[in-house]
PDB file of C-alpha atoms in Angstrom:
ATOM      1  CA  MET A  97    -107.735 -23.668  49.847  1.00 97.00           C
ATOM      2  CA  ASN A  98    -109.063 -27.206  49.791  1.00 98.00           C
ATOM      3  CA  SER A  99    -109.790 -29.314  46.712  1.00 98.00           C
ATOM      4  CA  THR A 100    -113.312 -27.923  46.203  1.00 98.00           C
ATOM      5  CA  GLN A 101    -112.141 -24.319  46.495  1.00 98.00           C
ATOM      6  CA  LEU A 102    -109.228 -25.115  44.186  1.00 98.00           C
ATOM      7  CA  ILE A 103    -111.485 -26.406  41.412  1.00 98.00           C
ATOM      8  CA  ASN A 104    -113.763 -23.383  41.813  1.00 98.00           C
ATOM      9  CA  GLU A 105    -110.788 -21.012  41.428  1.00 98.00           C
ATOM     10  CA  ILE A 106    -109.459 -22.921  38.413  1.00 98.00           C
ATOM     11  CA  ASP A 107    -112.891 -22.830  36.765  1.00 98.00           C
ATOM     12  CA  LYS A 108    -113.002 -19.039  37.212  1.00 97.00           C
ATOM     13  CA  LEU A 109    -109.834 -18.721  35.114  1.00 98.00           C
ATOM     14  CA  LYS A 110    -111.600 -20.181  32.057  1.00 97.00           C
ATOM     15  CA  LEU A 111    -108.363 -21.551  30.592  1.00 98.00           C
ATOM     16  CA  PRO A 112    -108.486 -23.838  27.530  1.00 97.00           C
ATOM     17  CA  ILE A 113    -108.580 -27.352  28.942  1.00 92.00           C
ATOM     18  CA  HIS A 114    -105.652 -28.936  27.057  1.00 95.00           C
ATOM     19  CA  GLU A 115    -103.229 -26.009  27.323  1.00 98.00           C
ATOM     20  CA  TYR A 116    -102.362 -26.039  31.006  1.00 99.00           C
ATOM     21  CA  ILE A 117    -101.435 -28.257  33.926  1.00 99.00           C
ATOM     22  CA  VAL A 118    -101.645 -27.510  37.640  1.00 99.00           C
ATOM     23  CA  VAL A 119     -98.375 -28.120  39.491  1.00 97.00           C
ATOM     24  CA  GLY A 120     -97.096 -27.458  43.020  1.00 94.00           C
ATOM     25  CA  GLY A 121     -99.414 -27.177  46.006  1.00 96.00           C
ATOM     26  CA  GLY A 122    -102.528 -27.394  43.849  1.00 98.00           C
ATOM     27  CA  ALA A 123    -101.538 -30.923  42.870  1.00 98.00           C
ATOM     28  CA  LEU A 124    -101.401 -31.778  46.573  1.00 98.00           C
ATOM     29  CA  ALA A 125    -104.652 -29.995  47.437  1.00 98.00           C
ATOM     30  CA  ILE A 126    -106.658 -31.789  44.740  1.00 98.00           C
ATOM     31  CA  ARG A 127    -105.622 -35.083  46.337  1.00 98.00           C
ATOM     32  CA  ASP A 128    -106.466 -33.786  49.856  1.00 97.00           C
ATOM     33  CA  ILE A 129    -102.813 -34.148  50.897  1.00 97.00           C
ATOM     34  CA  ARG A 130    -102.626 -30.550  52.106  1.00 97.00           C
ATOM     35  CA  GLU A 131    -104.312 -27.228  51.383  1.00 98.00           C
ATOM     36  CA  THR A 132    -102.697 -24.554  49.214  1.00 98.00           C
ATOM     37  CA  SER A 133    -102.690 -20.767  49.221  1.00 97.00           C
ATOM     38  CA  ASP A 134    -102.082 -20.343  45.489  1.00 97.00           C
ATOM     39  CA  ILE A 135    -102.376 -22.162  42.187  1.00 99.00           C
ATOM     40  CA  ASP A 136     -99.210 -22.743  40.163  1.00 98.00           C
ATOM     41  CA  ILE A 137     -99.968 -23.496  36.526  1.00 99.00           C
ATOM     42  CA  VAL A 138     -97.703 -24.357  33.596  1.00 98.00           C
ATOM     43  CA  VAL A 139     -99.169 -23.375  30.221  1.00 98.00           C
ATOM     44  CA  THR A 140     -98.289 -23.708  26.566  1.00 98.00           C
ATOM     45  CA  PRO A 141     -96.299 -20.834  25.034  1.00 98.00           C
ATOM     46  CA  LYS A 142     -99.357 -19.916  22.935  1.00 98.00           C
ATOM     47  CA  LEU A 143    -101.585 -19.555  25.992  1.00 98.00           C
ATOM     48  CA  PHE A 144     -98.873 -17.664  27.883  1.00 98.00           C
ATOM     49  CA  GLU A 145     -98.725 -15.055  25.098  1.00 98.00           C
ATOM     50  CA  GLU A 146    -102.508 -14.742  25.015  1.00 98.00           C
ATOM     51  CA  LEU A 147    -102.686 -14.208  28.778  1.00 98.00           C
ATOM     52  CA  LYS A 148     -99.729 -11.812  28.704  1.00 98.00           C
ATOM     53  CA  ASN A 149    -101.799  -9.558  26.441  1.00 98.00           C
ATOM     54  CA  ASN A 150    -104.814  -9.753  28.754  1.00 98.00           C
ATOM     55  CA  PRO A 151    -104.905  -6.773  31.176  1.00 97.00           C
ATOM     56  CA  ASP A 152    -106.286  -9.013  33.955  1.00 97.00           C
ATOM     57  CA  TRP A 153    -102.918 -10.774  34.156  1.00 98.00           C
ATOM     58  CA  ILE A 154     -99.820  -9.077  35.584  1.00 98.00           C
ATOM     59  CA  TYR A 155     -96.447  -9.883  34.015  1.00 98.00           C
ATOM     60  CA  LYS A 156     -93.364 -10.266  36.221  1.00 97.00           C
ATOM     61  CA  VAL A 157     -89.882 -11.711  35.936  1.00 96.00           C
ATOM     62  CA  ARG A 158     -89.090 -14.382  38.529  1.00 91.00           C
ATOM     63  CA  PRO A 159     -85.817 -14.322  40.528  1.00 89.00           C
ATOM     64  CA  ASN A 160     -84.476 -17.015  38.162  1.00 86.00           C
ATOM     65  CA  GLY A 161     -85.040 -14.645  35.217  1.00 92.00           C
ATOM     66  CA  LYS A 162     -87.991 -16.565  33.783  1.00 95.00           C
ATOM     67  CA  PRO A 163     -91.350 -14.869  33.130  1.00 98.00           C
ATOM     68  CA  LYS A 164     -94.537 -15.402  35.092  1.00 98.00           C
ATOM     69  CA  LEU A 165     -98.067 -14.049  35.063  1.00 99.00           C
ATOM     70  CA  TYR A 166    -100.335 -13.728  38.037  1.00 97.00           C
ATOM     71  CA  HIS A 167    -103.977 -12.978  38.711  1.00 97.00           C
ATOM     72  CA  HIS A 168    -105.427 -13.252  42.232  1.00 95.00           C
ATOM     73  CA  VAL A 169    -104.321 -16.674  43.533  1.00 97.00           C
ATOM     74  CA  ALA A 170    -103.110 -18.033  40.173  1.00 98.00           C
ATOM     75  CA  GLU A 171     -99.513 -17.927  38.939  1.00 98.00           C
ATOM     76  CA  ILE A 172     -98.755 -18.915  35.341  1.00 98.00           C
ATOM     77  CA  TYR A 173     -95.396 -20.243  34.153  1.00 97.00           C
ATOM     78  CA  LEU A 174     -93.903 -21.591  30.950  1.00 97.00           C
ATOM     79  CA  ASP A 175     -92.090 -24.217  33.012  1.00 94.00           C
ATOM     80  CA  VAL A 176     -91.071 -25.083  36.558  1.00 90.00           C
ATOM     81  CA  ASN A 177     -87.733 -26.584  35.580  1.00 92.00           C
ATOM     82  CA  THR A 178     -84.529 -26.484  37.576  1.00 86.00           C
ATOM     83  CA  GLU A 179     -80.969 -26.613  36.275  1.00 86.00           C
ATOM     84  CA  SER A 180     -80.741 -30.264  37.302  1.00 87.00           C
ATOM     85  CA  PHE A 181     -84.228 -31.486  36.314  1.00 90.00           C
ATOM     86  CA  SER A 182     -86.483 -30.387  33.482  1.00 92.00           C
ATOM     87  CA  LEU A 183     -89.449 -31.613  31.488  1.00 94.00           C
ATOM     88  CA  SER A 184     -91.217 -30.024  28.544  1.00 94.00           C
ATOM     89  CA  THR A 185     -94.835 -28.957  28.840  1.00 95.00           C
ATOM     90  CA  SER A 186     -95.839 -31.825  26.556  1.00 95.00           C
ATOM     91  CA  GLU A 187     -93.998 -34.298  28.813  1.00 96.00           C
ATOM     92  CA  LEU A 188     -95.886 -32.921  31.814  1.00 97.00           C
ATOM     93  CA  PHE A 189     -99.157 -33.298  29.901  1.00 98.00           C
ATOM     94  CA  GLU A 190     -98.308 -36.910  28.922  1.00 97.00           C
ATOM     95  CA  HIS A 191     -98.076 -37.999  32.549  1.00 96.00           C
ATOM     96  CA  ALA A 192    -100.851 -35.797  33.948  1.00 98.00           C
ATOM     97  CA  ASP A 193    -103.533 -37.060  36.287  1.00 98.00           C
ATOM     98  CA  ILE A 194    -107.003 -35.725  35.493  1.00 98.00           C
ATOM     99  CA  PHE A 195    -109.342 -34.484  38.227  1.00 98.00           C
ATOM    100  CA  HIS A 196    -112.592 -32.678  37.360  1.00 97.00           C
ATOM    101  CA  GLU A 197    -111.424 -32.435  33.725  1.00 96.00           C
ATOM    102  CA  VAL A 198    -108.277 -30.541  34.796  1.00 98.00           C
ATOM    103  CA  GLN A 199    -104.718 -31.786  34.253  1.00 98.00           C
ATOM    104  CA  PHE A 200    -102.592 -32.045  37.403  1.00 99.00           C
ATOM    105  CA  ILE A 201     -98.945 -33.045  37.627  1.00 98.00           C
ATOM    106  CA  ASP A 202     -98.577 -36.661  38.741  1.00 97.00           C
ATOM    107  CA  LEU A 203     -97.099 -37.209  42.200  1.00 97.00           C
ATOM    108  CA  HIS A 204     -93.980 -39.044  41.008  1.00 95.00           C
ATOM    109  CA  THR A 205     -93.004 -36.134  38.750  1.00 96.00           C
ATOM    110  CA  LEU A 206     -93.903 -33.563  41.396  1.00 96.00           C
ATOM    111  CA  ALA A 207     -91.674 -35.429  43.855  1.00 95.00           C
ATOM    112  CA  LYS A 208     -88.756 -35.212  41.405  1.00 94.00           C
ATOM    113  CA  PHE A 209     -89.205 -31.449  41.035  1.00 93.00           C
ATOM    114  CA  LYS A 210     -89.563 -30.955  44.793  1.00 91.00           C
ATOM    115  CA  LYS A 211     -86.380 -32.964  45.400  1.00 92.00           C
ATOM    116  CA  HIS A 212     -84.429 -30.796  42.947  1.00 89.00           C
ATOM    117  CA  TYR A 213     -85.789 -27.498  44.330  1.00 88.00           C
ATOM    118  CA  GLY A 214     -84.273 -28.373  47.692  1.00 84.00           C
ATOM    119  CA  ARG A 215     -86.156 -25.755  49.725  1.00 90.00           C
ATOM    120  CA  GLU A 216     -87.463 -26.500  53.221  1.00 92.00           C
ATOM    121  CA  LYS A 217     -91.103 -26.282  52.105  1.00 90.00           C
ATOM    122  CA  ASP A 218     -90.346 -28.728  49.302  1.00 89.00           C
ATOM    123  CA  ALA A 219     -88.763 -31.177  51.759  1.00 91.00           C
ATOM    124  CA  GLN A 220     -91.962 -31.040  53.823  1.00 95.00           C
ATOM    125  CA  ASP A 221     -94.082 -31.606  50.718  1.00 93.00           C
ATOM    126  CA  LEU A 222     -91.810 -34.455  49.666  1.00 93.00           C
ATOM    127  CA  GLU A 223     -92.556 -36.276  52.927  1.00 94.00           C
ATOM    128  CA  LEU A 224     -96.300 -35.809  52.359  1.00 94.00           C
ATOM    129  CA  ILE A 225     -95.980 -37.098  48.787  1.00 96.00           C
ATOM    130  CA  TYR A 226     -94.035 -40.162  49.907  1.00 94.00           C
ATOM    131  CA  VAL A 227     -96.708 -40.976  52.496  1.00 93.00           C
ATOM    132  CA  ALA A 228     -99.451 -40.503  49.878  1.00 94.00           C
ATOM    133  CA  LEU A 229     -97.594 -42.849  47.529  1.00 92.00           C
ATOM    134  CA  GLY A 230     -97.282 -45.423  50.309  1.00 90.00           C
ATOM    135  CA  TYR A 231     -93.536 -45.181  50.787  1.00 84.00           C
ATOM    136  CA  ILE A 232     -92.237 -46.214  54.185  1.00 68.00           C
ATOM    137  CA  LEU A 233     -90.316 -43.398  55.859  1.00 61.00           C
ATOM    138  CA  ASP A 234     -87.739 -43.910  58.594  1.00 55.00           C
TER     139      ASP A 234
END
């Protein structure tokens, strides 16, 4: 989905504005860096519990043992931390970029997460982020 479709999907979720932040591919799509197929969202523990009790959201345990909720194209997490790099939800919020009244992870922080994930798709995204930030790549 492109940035317009992304905002439309986020609006459909009707999440409280200051209790979530869009991370991952959505943060790239909103900046027209690349399109995304899903929306990864980190929420406050309070909102996670509320959504967990909503029958529209499906609860699952991720391979890393952490919980997630999903509904259509949206996936909700309490964090997206790795063993080697972590930030609290409030720290993510502090550095958020705002687009259409929605908080999105800033590119510098997203790059740090992508670097620590170490997956092939993250390496590809990292190159796109570096170009968007104006870094010169060899």
